[in-house]
Short mmCIF file of C-alpha atoms in Angstrom, two decimals:
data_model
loop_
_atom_site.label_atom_id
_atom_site.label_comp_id
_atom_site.label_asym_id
_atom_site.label_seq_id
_atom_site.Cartn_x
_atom_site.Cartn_y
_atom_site.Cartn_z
CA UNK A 18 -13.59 44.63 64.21
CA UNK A 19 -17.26 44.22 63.81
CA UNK A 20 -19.35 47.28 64.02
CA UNK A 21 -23.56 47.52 65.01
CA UNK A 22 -24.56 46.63 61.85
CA UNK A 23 -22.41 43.28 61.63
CA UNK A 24 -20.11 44.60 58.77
CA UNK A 25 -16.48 44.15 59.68
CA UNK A 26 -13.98 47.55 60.23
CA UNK A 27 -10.51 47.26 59.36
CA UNK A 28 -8.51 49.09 61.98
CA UNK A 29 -5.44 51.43 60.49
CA UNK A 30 -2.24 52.75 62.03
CA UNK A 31 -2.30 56.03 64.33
CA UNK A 32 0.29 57.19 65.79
CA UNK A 33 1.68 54.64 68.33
CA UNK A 34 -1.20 51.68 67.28
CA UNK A 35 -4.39 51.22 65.69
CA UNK A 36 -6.92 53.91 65.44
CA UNK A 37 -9.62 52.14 67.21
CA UNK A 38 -7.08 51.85 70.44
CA UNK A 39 -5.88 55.37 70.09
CA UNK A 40 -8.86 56.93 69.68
CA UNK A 41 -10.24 54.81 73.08
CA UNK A 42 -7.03 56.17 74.84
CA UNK A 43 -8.06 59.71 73.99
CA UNK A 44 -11.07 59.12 74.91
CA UNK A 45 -9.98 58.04 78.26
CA UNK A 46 -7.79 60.99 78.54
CA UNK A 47 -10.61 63.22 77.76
CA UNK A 48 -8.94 64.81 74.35
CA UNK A 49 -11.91 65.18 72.23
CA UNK A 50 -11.17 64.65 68.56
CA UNK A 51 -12.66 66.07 65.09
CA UNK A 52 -12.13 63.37 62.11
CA UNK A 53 -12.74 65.45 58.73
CA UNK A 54 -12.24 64.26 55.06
CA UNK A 55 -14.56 62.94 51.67
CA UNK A 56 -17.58 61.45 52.92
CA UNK A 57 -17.13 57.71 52.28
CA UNK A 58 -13.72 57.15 53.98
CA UNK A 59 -14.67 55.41 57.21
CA UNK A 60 -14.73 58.22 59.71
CA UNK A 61 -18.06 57.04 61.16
CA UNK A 62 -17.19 52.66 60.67
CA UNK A 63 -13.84 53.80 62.64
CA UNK A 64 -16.17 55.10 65.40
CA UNK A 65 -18.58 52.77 65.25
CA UNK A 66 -15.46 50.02 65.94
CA UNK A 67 -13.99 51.93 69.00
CA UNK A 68 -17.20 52.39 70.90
CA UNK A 69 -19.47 49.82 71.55
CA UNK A 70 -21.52 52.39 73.32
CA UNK A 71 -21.88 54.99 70.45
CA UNK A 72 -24.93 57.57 70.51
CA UNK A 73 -25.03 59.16 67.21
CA UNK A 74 -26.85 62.59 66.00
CA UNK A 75 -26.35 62.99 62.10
CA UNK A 76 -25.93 66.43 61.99
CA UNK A 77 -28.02 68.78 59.00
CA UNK A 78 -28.63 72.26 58.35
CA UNK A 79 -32.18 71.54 59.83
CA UNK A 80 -30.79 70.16 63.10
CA UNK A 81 -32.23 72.26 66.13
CA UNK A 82 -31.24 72.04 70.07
CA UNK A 83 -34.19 69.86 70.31
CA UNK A 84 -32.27 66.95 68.24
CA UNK A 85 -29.38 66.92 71.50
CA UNK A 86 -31.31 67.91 74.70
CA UNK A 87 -35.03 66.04 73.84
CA UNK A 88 -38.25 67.25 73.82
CA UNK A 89 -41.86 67.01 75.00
CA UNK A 90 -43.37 64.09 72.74
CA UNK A 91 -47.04 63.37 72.44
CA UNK A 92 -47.95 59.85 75.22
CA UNK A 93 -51.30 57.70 74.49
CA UNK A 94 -54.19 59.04 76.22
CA UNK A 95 -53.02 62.60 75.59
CA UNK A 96 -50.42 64.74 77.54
CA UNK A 97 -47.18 64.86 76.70
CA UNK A 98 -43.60 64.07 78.48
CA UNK A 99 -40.27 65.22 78.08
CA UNK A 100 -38.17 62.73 76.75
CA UNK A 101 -34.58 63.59 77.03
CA UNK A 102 -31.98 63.80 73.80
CA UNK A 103 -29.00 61.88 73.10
CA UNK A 104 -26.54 64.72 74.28
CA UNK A 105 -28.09 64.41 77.80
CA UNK A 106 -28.41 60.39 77.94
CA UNK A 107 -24.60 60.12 76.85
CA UNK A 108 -23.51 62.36 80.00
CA UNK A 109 -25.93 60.99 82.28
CA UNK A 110 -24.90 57.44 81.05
CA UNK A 111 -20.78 58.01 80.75
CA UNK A 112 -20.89 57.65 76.91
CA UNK A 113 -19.93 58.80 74.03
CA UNK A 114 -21.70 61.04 71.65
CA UNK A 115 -20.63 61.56 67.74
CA UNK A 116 -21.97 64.59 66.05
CA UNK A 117 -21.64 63.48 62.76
CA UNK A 118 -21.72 66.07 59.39
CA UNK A 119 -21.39 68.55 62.32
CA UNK A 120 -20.30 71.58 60.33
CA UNK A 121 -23.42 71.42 58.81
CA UNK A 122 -25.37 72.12 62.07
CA UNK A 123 -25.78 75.81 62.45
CA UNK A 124 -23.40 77.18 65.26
CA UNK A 125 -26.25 78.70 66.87
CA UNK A 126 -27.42 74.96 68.03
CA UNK A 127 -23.48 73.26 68.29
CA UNK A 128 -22.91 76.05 70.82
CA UNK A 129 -25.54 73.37 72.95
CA UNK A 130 -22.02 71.41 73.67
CA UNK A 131 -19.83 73.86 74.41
CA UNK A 132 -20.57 73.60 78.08
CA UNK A 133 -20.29 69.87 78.36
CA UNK A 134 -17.40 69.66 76.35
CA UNK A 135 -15.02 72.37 78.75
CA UNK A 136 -14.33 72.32 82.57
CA UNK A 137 -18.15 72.62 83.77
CA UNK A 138 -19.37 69.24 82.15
CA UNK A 139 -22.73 70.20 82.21
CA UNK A 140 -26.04 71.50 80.28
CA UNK A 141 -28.85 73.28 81.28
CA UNK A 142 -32.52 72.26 79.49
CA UNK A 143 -34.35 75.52 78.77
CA UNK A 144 -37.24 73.64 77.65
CA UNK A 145 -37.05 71.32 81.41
CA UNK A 146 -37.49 74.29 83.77
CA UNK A 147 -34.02 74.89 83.34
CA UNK A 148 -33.21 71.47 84.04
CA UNK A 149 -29.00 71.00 85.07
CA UNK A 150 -27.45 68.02 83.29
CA UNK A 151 -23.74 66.54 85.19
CA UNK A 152 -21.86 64.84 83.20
CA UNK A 153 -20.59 61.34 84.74
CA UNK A 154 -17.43 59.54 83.99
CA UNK A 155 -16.98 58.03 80.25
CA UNK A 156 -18.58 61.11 78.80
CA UNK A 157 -16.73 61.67 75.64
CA UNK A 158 -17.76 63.95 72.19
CA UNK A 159 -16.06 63.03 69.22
CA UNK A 160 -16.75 64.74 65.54
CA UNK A 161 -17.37 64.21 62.15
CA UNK A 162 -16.58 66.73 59.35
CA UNK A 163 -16.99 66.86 55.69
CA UNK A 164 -14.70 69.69 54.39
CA UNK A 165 -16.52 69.54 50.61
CA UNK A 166 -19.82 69.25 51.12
CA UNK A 167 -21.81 72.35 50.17
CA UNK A 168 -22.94 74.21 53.17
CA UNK A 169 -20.49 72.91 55.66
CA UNK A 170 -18.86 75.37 57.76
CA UNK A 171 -15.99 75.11 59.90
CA UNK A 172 -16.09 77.88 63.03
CA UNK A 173 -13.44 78.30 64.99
CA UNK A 174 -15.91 78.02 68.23
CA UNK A 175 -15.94 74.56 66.75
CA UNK A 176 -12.56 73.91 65.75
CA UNK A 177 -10.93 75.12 69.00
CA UNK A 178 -12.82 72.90 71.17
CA UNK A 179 -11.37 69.84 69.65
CA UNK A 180 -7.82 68.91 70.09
CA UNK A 181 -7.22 66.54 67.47
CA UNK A 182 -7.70 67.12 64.13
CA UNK A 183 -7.81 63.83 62.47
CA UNK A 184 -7.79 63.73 58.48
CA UNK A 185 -8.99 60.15 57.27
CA UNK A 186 -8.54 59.01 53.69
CA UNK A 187 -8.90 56.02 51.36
CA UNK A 188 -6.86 53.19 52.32
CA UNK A 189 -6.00 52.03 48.64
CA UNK A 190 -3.85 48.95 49.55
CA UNK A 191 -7.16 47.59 51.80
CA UNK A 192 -9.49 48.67 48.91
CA UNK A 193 -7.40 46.00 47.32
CA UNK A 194 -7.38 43.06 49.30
CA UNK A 195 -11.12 43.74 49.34
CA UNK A 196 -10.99 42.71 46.52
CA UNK A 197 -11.71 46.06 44.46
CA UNK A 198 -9.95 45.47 41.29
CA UNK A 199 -6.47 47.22 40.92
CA UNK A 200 -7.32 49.12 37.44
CA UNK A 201 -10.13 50.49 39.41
CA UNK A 202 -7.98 51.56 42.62
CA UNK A 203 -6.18 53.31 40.34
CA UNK A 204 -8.93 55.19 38.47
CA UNK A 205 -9.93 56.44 42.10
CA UNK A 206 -6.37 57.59 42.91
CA UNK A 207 -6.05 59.80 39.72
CA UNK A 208 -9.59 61.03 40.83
CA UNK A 209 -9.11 61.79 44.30
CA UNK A 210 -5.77 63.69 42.97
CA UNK A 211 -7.82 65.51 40.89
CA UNK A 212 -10.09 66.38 43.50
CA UNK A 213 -7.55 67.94 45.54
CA UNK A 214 -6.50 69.58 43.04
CA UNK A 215 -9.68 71.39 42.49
CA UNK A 216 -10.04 69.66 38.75
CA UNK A 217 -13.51 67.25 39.33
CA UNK A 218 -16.04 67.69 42.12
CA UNK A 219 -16.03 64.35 43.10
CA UNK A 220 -14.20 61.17 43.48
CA UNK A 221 -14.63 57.33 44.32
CA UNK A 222 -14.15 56.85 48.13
CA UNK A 223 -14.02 53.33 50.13
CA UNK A 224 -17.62 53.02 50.43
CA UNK A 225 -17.83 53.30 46.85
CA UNK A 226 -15.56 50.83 45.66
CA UNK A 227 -16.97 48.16 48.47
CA UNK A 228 -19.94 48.93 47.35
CA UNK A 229 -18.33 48.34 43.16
CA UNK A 230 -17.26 45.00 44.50
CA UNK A 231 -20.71 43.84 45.89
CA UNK A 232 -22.47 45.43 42.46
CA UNK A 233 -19.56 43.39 40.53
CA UNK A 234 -20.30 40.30 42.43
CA UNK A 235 -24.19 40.56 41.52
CA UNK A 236 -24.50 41.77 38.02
CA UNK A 237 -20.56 41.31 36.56
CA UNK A 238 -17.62 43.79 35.88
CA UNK A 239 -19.31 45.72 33.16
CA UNK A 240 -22.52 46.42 35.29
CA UNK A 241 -20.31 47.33 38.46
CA UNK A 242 -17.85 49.84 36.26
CA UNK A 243 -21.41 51.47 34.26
CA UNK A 244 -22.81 51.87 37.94
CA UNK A 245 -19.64 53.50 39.46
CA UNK A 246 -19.95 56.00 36.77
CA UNK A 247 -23.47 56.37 37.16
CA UNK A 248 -23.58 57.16 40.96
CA UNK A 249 -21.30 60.12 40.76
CA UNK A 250 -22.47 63.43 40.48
CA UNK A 251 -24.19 64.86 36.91
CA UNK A 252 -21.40 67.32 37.25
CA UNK A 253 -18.62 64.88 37.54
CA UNK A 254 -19.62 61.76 35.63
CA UNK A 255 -17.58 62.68 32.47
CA UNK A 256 -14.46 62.87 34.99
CA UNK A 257 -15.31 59.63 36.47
CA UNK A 258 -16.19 57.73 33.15
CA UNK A 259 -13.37 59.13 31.31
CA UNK A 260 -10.74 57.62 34.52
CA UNK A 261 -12.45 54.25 34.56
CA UNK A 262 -12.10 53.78 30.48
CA UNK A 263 -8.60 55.39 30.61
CA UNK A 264 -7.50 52.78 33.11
CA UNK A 265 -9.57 49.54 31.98
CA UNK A 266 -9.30 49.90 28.71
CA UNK A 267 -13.07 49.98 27.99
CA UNK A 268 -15.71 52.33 26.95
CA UNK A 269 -18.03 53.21 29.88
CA UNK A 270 -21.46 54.80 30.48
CA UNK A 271 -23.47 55.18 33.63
CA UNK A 272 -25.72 51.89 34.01
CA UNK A 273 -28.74 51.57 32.12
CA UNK A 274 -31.36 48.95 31.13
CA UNK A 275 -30.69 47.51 27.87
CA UNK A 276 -33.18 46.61 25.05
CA UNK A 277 -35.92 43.54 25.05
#
């Protein structure tokens, strides 16, 4: 399925179908739902696919009320205008609104949603004369969560207001018919165990090893292994390095230029 920026998403079972039609059913039913797992394993692509009409705020620890309900920008000629935020076009439009890296927003500003997410389906705009926002039919919040990250904070405010909690992972067998060599897939399994079990800080997710297949298809296997090594974290790289030889047989560093 394609998604805005013409790259293709492969839909995966959920429960009764595909993700991409269950999450449009929930959404439809008005059961908001939180996706959470390693950054890189398609939680934003899957949303992306399931609605076309997708307003996005990528969520930081510098992320203020401002970023959902708008704010009074600057207009040529001087003066300035109110223009509103994605929060309040979504509701006044019927659409949907991901909040992604959202545990990373300080609760202070996610508390901005509560109200349109629970039986009043509306906001008020402080910062608007107290401007009242109505949500319209379509409206729909969905969530994106990043359990490791550093800073990332799961309340329960937050937690309780969602009714699915959706863990998405790697899908190893379509990491392979990518094309993403199967010594490799397994080098990331063994990581991602690892991971989990608290034993590396990091570990090769989809977007990784799509991203090893386009580096091997440009500059060869031995350029595309160096650079996997080299884009994970200082404190992880000797995990990483030491998978990759272990499973393909070959001494690895991060990528480098060479000599003259």
């Amino acid at each position: 399925m394609p998604r805005p920026n013409g790259t293709l998403y492969h839909p995966r079972r959920l429960g009764k179908g595909w993700d991409v039609e269950e999450l449009r059913r929930l959404r439809a039913q008005q059961v908001p739902v939180l996706l959470y797992g390693p950054p890189g394993t398609g939680k934003t692509a899957m949303v992306e696919a399931a609605f076309p009409d997708l307003l996005t705020v990528a969520g930081t620890g510098d992320t203020v009320v401002d970023d959902f309900l708008g704010s009074y920008n600057p207009i040529p000629g001087g003066g300035y205008e109110f223009v509103h935020g994605p929060l309040v076009t979504a509701m006044r439009q019927g659409r949907v609104l991901l909040v992604d890296d959202a545990t990373l927003i300080p609760p202070r500003v996610l508390a901005v949603l509560y109200p349109a997410m629970d039986g009043r389906g509306t906001v008020t705009i402080p910062a608007h004369g107290n401007e009242t926002v109505e949500a319209v039919d379509g409206f729909y919040i969905v969530a994106g969560h990043n359990p490791g990250v550093h800073g990332a904070v799961l309340t329960e405010a937050l937690a309780s207001r969602f009714t699915v909690h959706l863990h998405v992972t790697t899908d190893w067998d379509l990491a392979r018919q990518l094309g993403v060599p199967k010594q490799v897939v397994a080098a990331a399994i063994d990581l991602n165990a690892d991971l989990a079990a608290g034993k590396t800080v990091w570990a090769p997710q989809l977007r990784e090893l799509l991203g090893f297949v386009t580096v091997r298809d440009q500059l060869g296997m031995s350029a595309a292994l160096a650079n996997l090594a080299g884009i994970a974290p200082q404190d992880a790289r000797d995990d990483v390095t030491a998978a990759l030889s272990r499973h393909t047989g070959t001494p690895i560093t991060a990528l480098a230029l060479g000599k003259r």
